[in-house]
Amino acid sequence: MAVIPLKIFDAVPVRFNLWIMLFTSCWVVYMLRVNMSLNIIAMVPQAPQNSTFRSQCESKHDDVVRNESLRHVDIADVREAPRQVLGGASFDWSADQQALILGSYFWCYPVTSLVGGMASERWGPRYVVLFTSIAGAILTALSPVAATWSYIALVVIRFFLGFAGGFVYPALHVLVARWAPPAEKGKFVSAMMGGTLGTVITWSLTGPLIEKCGWESAFYVPAALTIIWCVFWWYLVADTPSEHPRISEAENKYIQDALGDKVKKSSGLPPFKSIMTSFPFLAMIILHYGNLWGLYFIMTAGPKFMSSVLGFELSAAGVVSALPYLARLFLATIFGVIGDFILARKLMSTTVIRKFFCLFSHIIPGVLLVLLVYAGCSTALSVTLITMSMGFNGAATLTNLQNHQDLAPNYAGTLYGIANCIGSTAGFFTPMITAYFTKSGNSFDNWRPVFFVGASVYVVSAIFFIFFGTSNTQSWNFIETEKGSTDDKNINGDLKEVNGAKKNTDTRDEKETSLNVIT
């Protein structure tokens, strides 16, 4: 019975359905990842604190008019009031235990991100995403029971949830490589920003859900939504266009002709030696690292700066806290469309597009980070700058988030997994650098080096890629056995050509047939 309403999706192009499923898959994986950030507030009553901390702006500029539209509040006001959540629990977990619960998701995430691409290239991204999403839903549903046992049980649940979540993004990049025609790749990659909207909506709806249905519902509802989503994924997604049971012949031919012979299913291991010694791949890793460094920096150091120095609690601003994420989602879609438009009309080469848009994805965000520390005690200007910085970074859909697809579409998942594994280390380093420079205080002078470092990584990584990056498909993208068989066919064809025109014609027909089968 559940299949009947799904048939309405067959009336639209399969590629559109795939875009929707890519977007919502990122939404789902982020929903299961970030819901604990607010759930734990309801699960652990927050004790009142009597500290009288005041920010630099509050203490030195008492005449500053309070901006109620941005809810610019003194930190002391927030900390002195006890946090009582209707529908919450009463787990007695210390701050260290809570940090352990939140951080356990990321312990294995980089490792499975590394192998997720290889698993998808070998066994197919459809089933990799399906099984890991089902596992994530089950683990999320078990979280309330684990919490009643012990916080250690919840740590274990979160560990395996991160283990499963690490497979998803590399698998999605494999799917993009096999489905997205070059002229549409920007739009497909922009679907990877679905996690941004998933974060915003999850944070917005978790509070009301807990108040009305209790803290357990904040686990059960995401788990149930994930299972429902898995039904749509199973019905609408296939590993390749040729394997989709309901794709039209015209659409299948269009995709196959657009991809050519660059993308083929592989049953062997990626050519790791060639990958790790490839200088264009190194340039892509550095660009990707700079992107993740900037994102982690804004997510961690940005809010702390606004709290500690400006006296503005970004997380208490409701819609304002979502603006940077929504700006990145919106502009990522716009940049993706612009890139496809330029490429379709051949206004720029693919390599020029990748390098030119580094200006928007890396350099401008870096400059805006420097300006943020000079914004003074203006919350409105600070929010504008941080929103613009993350918004312009949406152009990453045309730079580091696509370049691995250019270099080796056959191994796009593997390349992304390696780059993401290395880039994830930025999440460890940015808080350490912030703590080092601000250990003696939270003045503007203390924070300026923090922002200079963040901006420098952004800009330097872009400059390196502009000089050494490329979009040319690398020779190691093509599977060796297939290259060898093609060479053998060419040799045999040359020998037969000597024997006469008829044999030569038959040989060409056999070649074309074999190439069509491979494609």
XYZ file of C-alpha atoms in Angstrom:
519
model
C 0.000 0.000 0.000
C 2.856 2.390 0.758
C 4.146 2.148 -2.826
C 0.998 3.628 -4.415
C 1.447 7.276 -3.314
C 5.116 7.092 -4.257
C 4.173 6.588 -7.917
C 3.368 10.290 -8.223
C 7.133 10.858 -8.258
C 7.406 8.915 -11.519
C 5.754 11.828 -13.331
C 8.823 14.048 -12.883
C 12.401 13.513 -14.122
C 14.352 11.007 -12.061
C 17.168 13.535 -11.652
C 14.814 15.924 -9.841
C 13.746 13.154 -7.460
C 17.408 12.366 -6.887
C 18.168 16.011 -6.055
C 15.358 15.999 -3.484
C 16.658 12.791 -1.916
C 20.232 14.121 -1.799
C 19.027 17.269 -0.083
C 16.848 15.439 2.440
C 19.512 12.809 3.147
C 21.805 15.560 4.412
C 18.863 16.932 6.373
C 18.277 13.531 8.009
C 21.916 12.868 8.938
C 22.215 16.321 10.529
C 18.891 15.913 12.337
C 20.223 12.795 14.034
C 23.573 14.477 14.705
C 22.554 17.821 16.227
C 19.377 16.970 18.140
C 21.426 15.960 21.184
C 22.766 19.514 21.528
C 19.339 20.728 22.654
C 18.051 17.442 24.085
C 20.781 17.381 26.696
C 19.683 20.792 27.975
C 16.251 19.335 28.713
C 17.676 16.129 30.121
C 20.049 17.789 32.611
C 18.617 20.618 34.770
C 20.921 23.618 34.597
C 21.931 24.828 38.049
C 21.851 28.595 38.661
C 25.214 30.346 38.671
C 26.006 33.509 40.588
C 28.881 34.739 38.467
C 28.796 38.386 37.431
C 30.727 38.110 34.202
C 30.454 41.141 31.934
C 31.735 41.493 28.426
C 34.225 44.135 27.355
C 31.544 46.111 25.566
C 29.147 45.943 28.521
C 31.777 46.993 31.020
C 33.436 49.748 29.001
C 30.421 51.065 27.116
C 27.571 51.198 29.594
C 25.906 53.869 27.477
C 25.468 51.500 24.534
C 21.779 51.228 23.690
C 20.505 47.695 24.111
C 19.357 46.281 20.786
C 16.164 44.426 21.692
C 15.562 43.280 18.113
C 18.730 41.193 18.375
C 18.170 40.378 22.057
C 21.523 41.820 23.067
C 21.668 40.714 26.702
C 24.173 40.787 29.513
C 25.647 37.340 30.063
C 25.020 37.705 33.786
C 21.283 37.883 33.088
C 21.412 34.538 31.326
C 23.608 32.737 33.803
C 21.880 33.776 37.019
C 18.485 32.381 36.061
C 18.034 28.620 36.429
C 17.157 26.824 33.213
C 13.925 24.897 33.741
C 12.623 23.001 30.723
C 9.023 21.822 30.672
C 8.947 18.144 29.781
C 12.613 17.678 30.676
C 14.353 14.987 32.696
C 16.605 15.122 35.759
C 19.807 13.289 34.893
C 22.642 14.264 37.209
C 25.470 14.467 34.680
C 28.475 16.716 35.191
C 29.707 19.160 32.554
C 32.506 16.745 31.625
C 30.059 13.886 31.205
C 27.814 16.010 29.009
C 30.799 16.998 26.871
C 31.693 13.313 26.558
C 28.192 12.499 25.325
C 28.233 15.293 22.751
C 31.788 14.627 21.563
C 31.517 10.840 21.224
C 29.715 11.234 17.884
C 32.922 12.485 16.274
C 35.335 9.885 17.645
C 34.886 7.505 14.711
C 33.220 9.854 12.217
C 36.455 10.770 10.339
C 37.428 7.088 10.014
C 34.128 5.962 8.498
C 34.142 9.067 6.318
C 37.465 7.796 4.975
C 36.158 4.326 4.108
C 32.606 5.369 3.196
C 33.572 6.387 -0.324
C 35.359 3.108 -1.031
C 32.423 1.100 0.336
C 30.003 3.021 -1.870
C 32.150 2.655 -4.974
C 32.297 -1.088 -4.438
C 28.826 -1.993 -3.125
C 26.781 0.966 -4.303
C 25.821 4.240 -2.556
C 22.102 3.399 -2.480
C 22.459 0.566 0.017
C 25.263 2.210 1.988
C 23.066 5.246 2.716
C 19.967 3.105 3.295
C 21.532 0.732 5.821
C 23.451 3.411 7.720
C 20.322 5.594 7.929
C 18.258 2.706 9.280
C 21.017 2.011 11.806
C 21.029 5.692 12.795
C 17.262 5.670 13.311
C 17.408 2.562 15.507
C 20.272 3.974 17.597
C 18.418 7.274 18.043
C 15.269 5.444 19.171
C 17.337 3.499 21.713
C 18.888 6.660 23.173
C 16.227 7.282 25.898
C 16.614 3.713 27.167
C 20.410 4.043 27.123
C 20.208 7.325 29.038
C 18.201 5.695 31.841
C 20.868 3.020 32.183
C 23.955 5.231 32.294
C 25.586 8.127 30.532
C 28.216 5.614 29.355
C 25.486 3.724 27.483
C 24.474 6.968 25.789
C 28.109 7.622 24.875
C 28.230 4.196 23.194
C 25.025 4.959 21.295
C 26.403 8.281 20.084
C 29.692 6.641 19.103
C 27.962 4.159 16.801
C 25.642 6.879 15.528
C 28.724 8.807 14.388
C 30.151 5.581 12.972
C 27.079 5.230 10.752
C 26.854 8.933 9.902
C 30.399 9.043 8.557
C 29.426 6.883 5.565
C 26.712 9.187 4.248
C 28.464 12.165 2.658
C 31.111 10.174 0.739
C 28.325 7.887 -0.523
C 26.327 10.894 -1.724
C 29.327 12.164 -3.677
C 29.578 8.788 -5.399
C 25.918 9.136 -6.336
C 26.496 12.629 -7.732
C 29.434 11.387 -9.815
C 27.276 8.658 -11.377
C 24.138 10.729 -11.945
C 24.966 14.413 -12.444
C 25.717 15.583 -16.007
C 28.586 18.094 -16.014
C 26.209 20.930 -16.936
C 24.088 20.211 -13.829
C 26.743 19.250 -11.299
C 26.595 22.595 -9.476
C 22.925 22.134 -8.663
C 23.488 18.549 -7.515
C 26.374 19.510 -5.216
C 24.305 22.377 -3.764
C 21.917 19.693 -2.487
C 24.663 18.797 -0.002
C 23.674 21.928 1.930
C 20.514 20.209 3.107
C 22.177 19.589 6.451
C 22.155 23.335 7.072
C 18.374 23.527 6.885
C 18.152 20.306 8.869
C 20.149 21.917 11.667
C 18.007 25.059 11.748
C 14.667 23.229 11.710
C 15.785 20.617 14.242
C 16.915 23.294 16.672
C 13.715 25.264 16.094
C 11.276 22.382 16.643
C 13.028 20.389 19.366
C 12.122 22.825 22.165
C 8.360 22.911 21.484
C 8.344 19.139 20.923
C 9.954 18.509 24.320
C 7.575 20.887 26.082
C 4.481 19.204 24.627
C 5.505 15.540 24.435
C 8.453 15.114 26.797
C 12.186 14.758 26.256
C 11.931 11.188 24.922
C 9.914 12.442 21.937
C 12.931 14.446 20.753
C 14.555 11.067 20.024
C 11.540 9.066 18.872
C 10.230 11.602 16.351
C 13.541 12.011 14.424
C 13.949 8.221 14.429
C 10.438 7.725 13.003
C 10.962 10.437 10.366
C 14.218 8.772 9.321
C 12.516 5.391 8.817
C 9.802 7.036 6.691
C 12.482 8.814 4.669
C 14.271 5.469 4.095
C 11.151 4.160 2.323
C 11.306 7.046 -0.150
C 15.056 6.573 -0.592
C 14.657 2.872 -1.368
C 11.936 3.560 -3.948
C 13.366 6.630 -5.682
C 17.147 6.078 -5.766
C 19.343 3.708 -7.782
C 23.117 3.416 -7.959
C 23.281 4.366 -11.650
C 20.839 5.641 -14.287
C 20.953 2.310 -16.139
C 19.845 0.492 -12.964
C 16.852 2.724 -12.246
C 13.652 0.773 -13.038
C 11.508 3.794 -13.928
C 13.861 6.184 -15.735
C 12.863 7.151 -19.257
C 15.020 6.018 -22.149
C 15.617 9.634 -23.204
C 16.764 10.734 -19.734
C 19.015 7.695 -19.345
C 20.628 8.370 -22.732
C 21.116 12.054 -21.899
C 22.941 11.238 -18.651
C 25.050 8.475 -20.189
C 26.078 10.632 -23.158
C 26.918 13.568 -20.869
C 29.092 11.448 -18.547
C 30.862 9.610 -21.352
C 33.439 7.036 -20.322
C 34.716 8.843 -17.227
C 32.416 7.091 -14.744
C 32.276 3.309 -14.407
C 31.477 1.002 -11.531
C 34.577 -0.470 -9.935
C 34.914 -3.667 -7.949
C 38.556 -3.184 -7.006
C 40.461 -0.907 -4.664
C 41.204 2.713 -5.625
C 44.733 3.477 -6.912
C 45.947 4.828 -3.579
C 49.545 5.347 -4.685
C 48.490 7.526 -7.605
C 45.948 9.371 -5.469
C 48.332 10.198 -2.642
C 51.105 11.336 -5.027
C 48.790 13.511 -7.125
C 49.624 17.206 -6.775
C 46.182 18.369 -8.041
C 44.596 16.214 -5.330
C 46.897 17.805 -2.743
C 45.717 21.237 -3.896
C 42.116 20.096 -3.500
C 42.779 18.776 0.024
C 44.302 22.103 1.060
C 41.338 24.005 -0.373
C 38.894 21.682 1.397
C 40.823 22.018 4.649
C 40.647 25.803 4.420
C 36.898 25.575 3.875
C 36.311 23.341 6.893
C 38.665 25.448 9.003
C 36.573 28.527 8.241
C 33.301 26.735 8.959
C 34.474 25.275 12.267
C 35.972 28.632 13.187
C 32.686 30.469 12.656
C 30.709 27.798 14.488
C 32.998 27.773 17.528
C 34.989 31.000 17.861
C 32.350 33.284 16.354
C 29.603 32.783 18.959
C 32.129 32.807 21.804
C 33.548 36.129 20.583
C 30.093 37.650 20.471
C 29.325 36.364 23.960
C 32.650 37.108 25.644
C 33.514 40.403 23.980
C 30.247 41.891 22.738
C 27.952 40.584 25.458
C 25.661 39.170 22.791
C 24.458 35.594 23.193
C 24.036 34.413 19.610
C 22.320 31.183 20.603
C 19.655 33.191 22.460
C 18.741 35.243 19.422
C 16.365 32.719 17.869
C 16.080 33.464 14.173
C 19.288 35.535 14.203
C 21.340 32.471 15.129
C 20.031 30.720 12.025
C 20.866 33.553 9.615
C 24.464 32.451 8.798
C 23.309 28.901 8.051
C 20.319 30.003 5.992
C 22.513 32.463 4.073
C 24.964 29.673 3.228
C 22.140 27.400 2.061
C 20.540 30.112 -0.084
C 23.750 31.364 -1.689
C 25.034 27.818 -2.266
C 21.990 27.171 -4.449
C 22.464 30.483 -6.267
C 26.164 29.840 -6.875
C 25.397 26.323 -8.101
C 22.950 27.648 -10.693
C 25.394 30.387 -11.762
C 28.202 27.874 -12.207
C 26.032 25.568 -14.320
C 24.919 28.557 -16.434
C 28.520 29.616 -17.091
C 29.624 26.079 -17.892
C 26.669 25.342 -20.193
C 27.390 28.455 -22.254
C 31.149 27.867 -22.133
C 31.810 31.361 -20.778
C 34.644 29.918 -18.670
C 36.486 26.635 -18.586
C 35.831 24.341 -15.639
C 39.286 25.039 -14.184
C 38.745 28.799 -14.395
C 35.365 28.426 -12.675
C 36.931 26.437 -9.805
C 39.659 29.038 -9.305
C 37.585 32.169 -9.860
C 34.893 31.236 -7.340
C 37.562 30.696 -4.657
C 37.247 34.472 -4.370
C 33.733 33.989 -2.987
C 34.109 30.682 -1.145
C 37.368 31.463 0.680
C 38.925 34.904 0.154
C 35.899 37.149 0.808
C 34.834 35.101 3.890
C 38.402 35.452 5.217
C 38.382 39.224 4.735
C 34.995 39.468 6.483
C 36.395 37.572 9.474
C 39.107 40.220 9.831
C 36.517 42.981 9.598
C 34.436 41.268 12.284
C 37.057 41.892 14.961
C 37.084 45.594 14.022
C 33.301 45.938 14.104
C 33.401 47.245 17.667
C 30.455 46.907 20.018
C 27.846 46.726 17.274
C 25.881 43.507 17.415
C 23.977 44.325 14.232
C 27.196 44.821 12.242
C 28.784 41.726 13.787
C 25.802 39.525 12.905
C 25.824 40.966 9.373
C 29.516 40.197 8.880
C 29.340 36.657 10.241
C 26.222 35.986 8.142
C 27.900 37.307 4.990
C 31.064 35.323 5.706
C 29.224 32.026 5.947
C 26.857 33.000 3.144
C 29.608 33.667 0.604
C 31.164 30.350 1.608
C 28.193 28.755 -0.124
C 30.289 29.158 -3.301
C 32.196 26.095 -2.052
C 29.666 24.166 -4.177
C 31.736 25.350 -7.154
C 35.207 24.930 -5.640
C 36.305 22.302 -3.126
C 32.962 20.472 -3.036
C 33.150 19.787 -6.773
C 36.838 19.516 -7.550
C 37.171 15.888 -6.474
C 34.373 15.105 -8.951
C 36.520 16.690 -11.678
C 39.740 14.903 -10.798
C 38.392 11.352 -10.606
C 34.627 10.788 -10.863
C 35.218 7.034 -10.587
C 36.709 7.597 -7.116
C 34.860 10.757 -6.072
C 33.699 9.173 -2.817
C 37.212 8.032 -1.919
C 38.715 11.454 -2.643
C 36.048 13.238 -0.632
C 36.439 10.790 2.243
C 40.209 11.366 2.415
C 39.821 15.153 2.207
C 37.023 15.173 4.784
C 38.971 12.959 7.172
C 41.942 15.340 7.064
C 39.723 18.425 7.142
C 37.887 17.204 10.241
C 41.032 17.833 12.278
C 40.225 21.550 11.973
C 37.485 20.916 14.513
C 40.170 20.016 17.077
C 42.613 22.823 16.286
C 40.335 25.868 16.108
C 39.167 25.651 19.765
C 42.777 25.104 20.877
C 44.004 28.213 19.045
C 41.122 30.247 20.450
C 41.892 29.094 23.979
C 45.612 29.875 23.549
C 45.153 33.497 22.529
C 42.289 34.261 24.921
C 43.688 32.616 28.049
C 44.663 36.004 29.490
C 41.389 37.760 28.733
C 38.594 38.455 26.276
C 39.504 41.888 24.976
C 39.581 42.876 21.313
C 43.385 42.725 21.456
C 43.254 39.113 22.657
C 40.849 38.103 19.915
C 42.494 39.801 16.925
C 45.181 37.076 16.461
C 42.436 34.430 16.569
C 40.616 36.029 13.664
C 43.842 36.693 11.761
C 44.726 32.983 11.951
C 41.233 31.956 10.826
C 41.269 34.399 7.924
C 44.804 33.425 6.910
C 43.945 29.727 6.562
C 40.931 30.658 4.446
C 42.923 32.912 2.113
C 46.200 30.947 1.884
C 44.407 27.710 0.976
C 42.581 29.524 -1.830
C 45.766 31.090 -3.183
C 47.503 27.691 -3.196
C 44.648 26.157 -5.171
C 44.535 29.080 -7.619
C 48.192 28.458 -8.466
C 48.272 24.647 -8.448
C 44.686 23.355 -8.707
C 43.013 21.987 -11.837
C 39.754 20.429 -12.983
C 41.347 18.075 -15.517
C 40.385 14.433 -15.080
C 43.459 12.532 -13.914
C 44.785 9.490 -15.757
C 44.418 7.298 -12.672
C 40.646 7.840 -12.764
C 40.374 5.197 -15.487
C 40.374 1.607 -14.297
C 43.560 -0.165 -15.347
C 41.958 -3.403 -16.544
C 39.599 -1.494 -18.791
C 42.459 0.574 -20.186
C 44.361 -2.606 -20.923
C 41.425 -4.286 -22.654
C 40.869 -1.183 -24.757
C 44.523 -1.203 -25.857
C 44.248 -4.868 -26.805
C 41.193 -4.128 -28.919
C 43.029 -1.331 -30.690
C 45.987 -3.596 -31.492
C 43.744 -6.346 -32.797
C 41.881 -3.814 -34.889
C 45.102 -2.558 -36.453
C 46.133 -6.135 -37.347
C 42.782 -6.931 -38.871
C 42.806 -3.699 -40.844
C 45.642 -5.134 -42.953
C 43.467 -8.098 -43.994
C 40.750 -6.013 -45.659
C 38.007 -3.473 -45.387
C 35.342 -5.978 -44.399
C 37.245 -7.304 -41.404
C 38.111 -3.760 -40.411
C 34.441 -2.799 -40.450
C 33.491 -5.800 -38.325
C 36.198 -4.921 -35.838
C 34.906 -1.354 -35.464
C 31.394 -2.655 -34.885
C 32.660 -4.999 -32.195
C 34.559 -2.137 -30.562
C 31.520 0.114 -30.529
C 29.367 -2.645 -29.085
C 31.876 -3.430 -26.336
C 32.300 0.238 -25.440
C 28.525 0.652 -25.233
C 28.329 -2.296 -22.869
C 31.073 -0.838 -20.676
C 29.398 2.576 -20.678
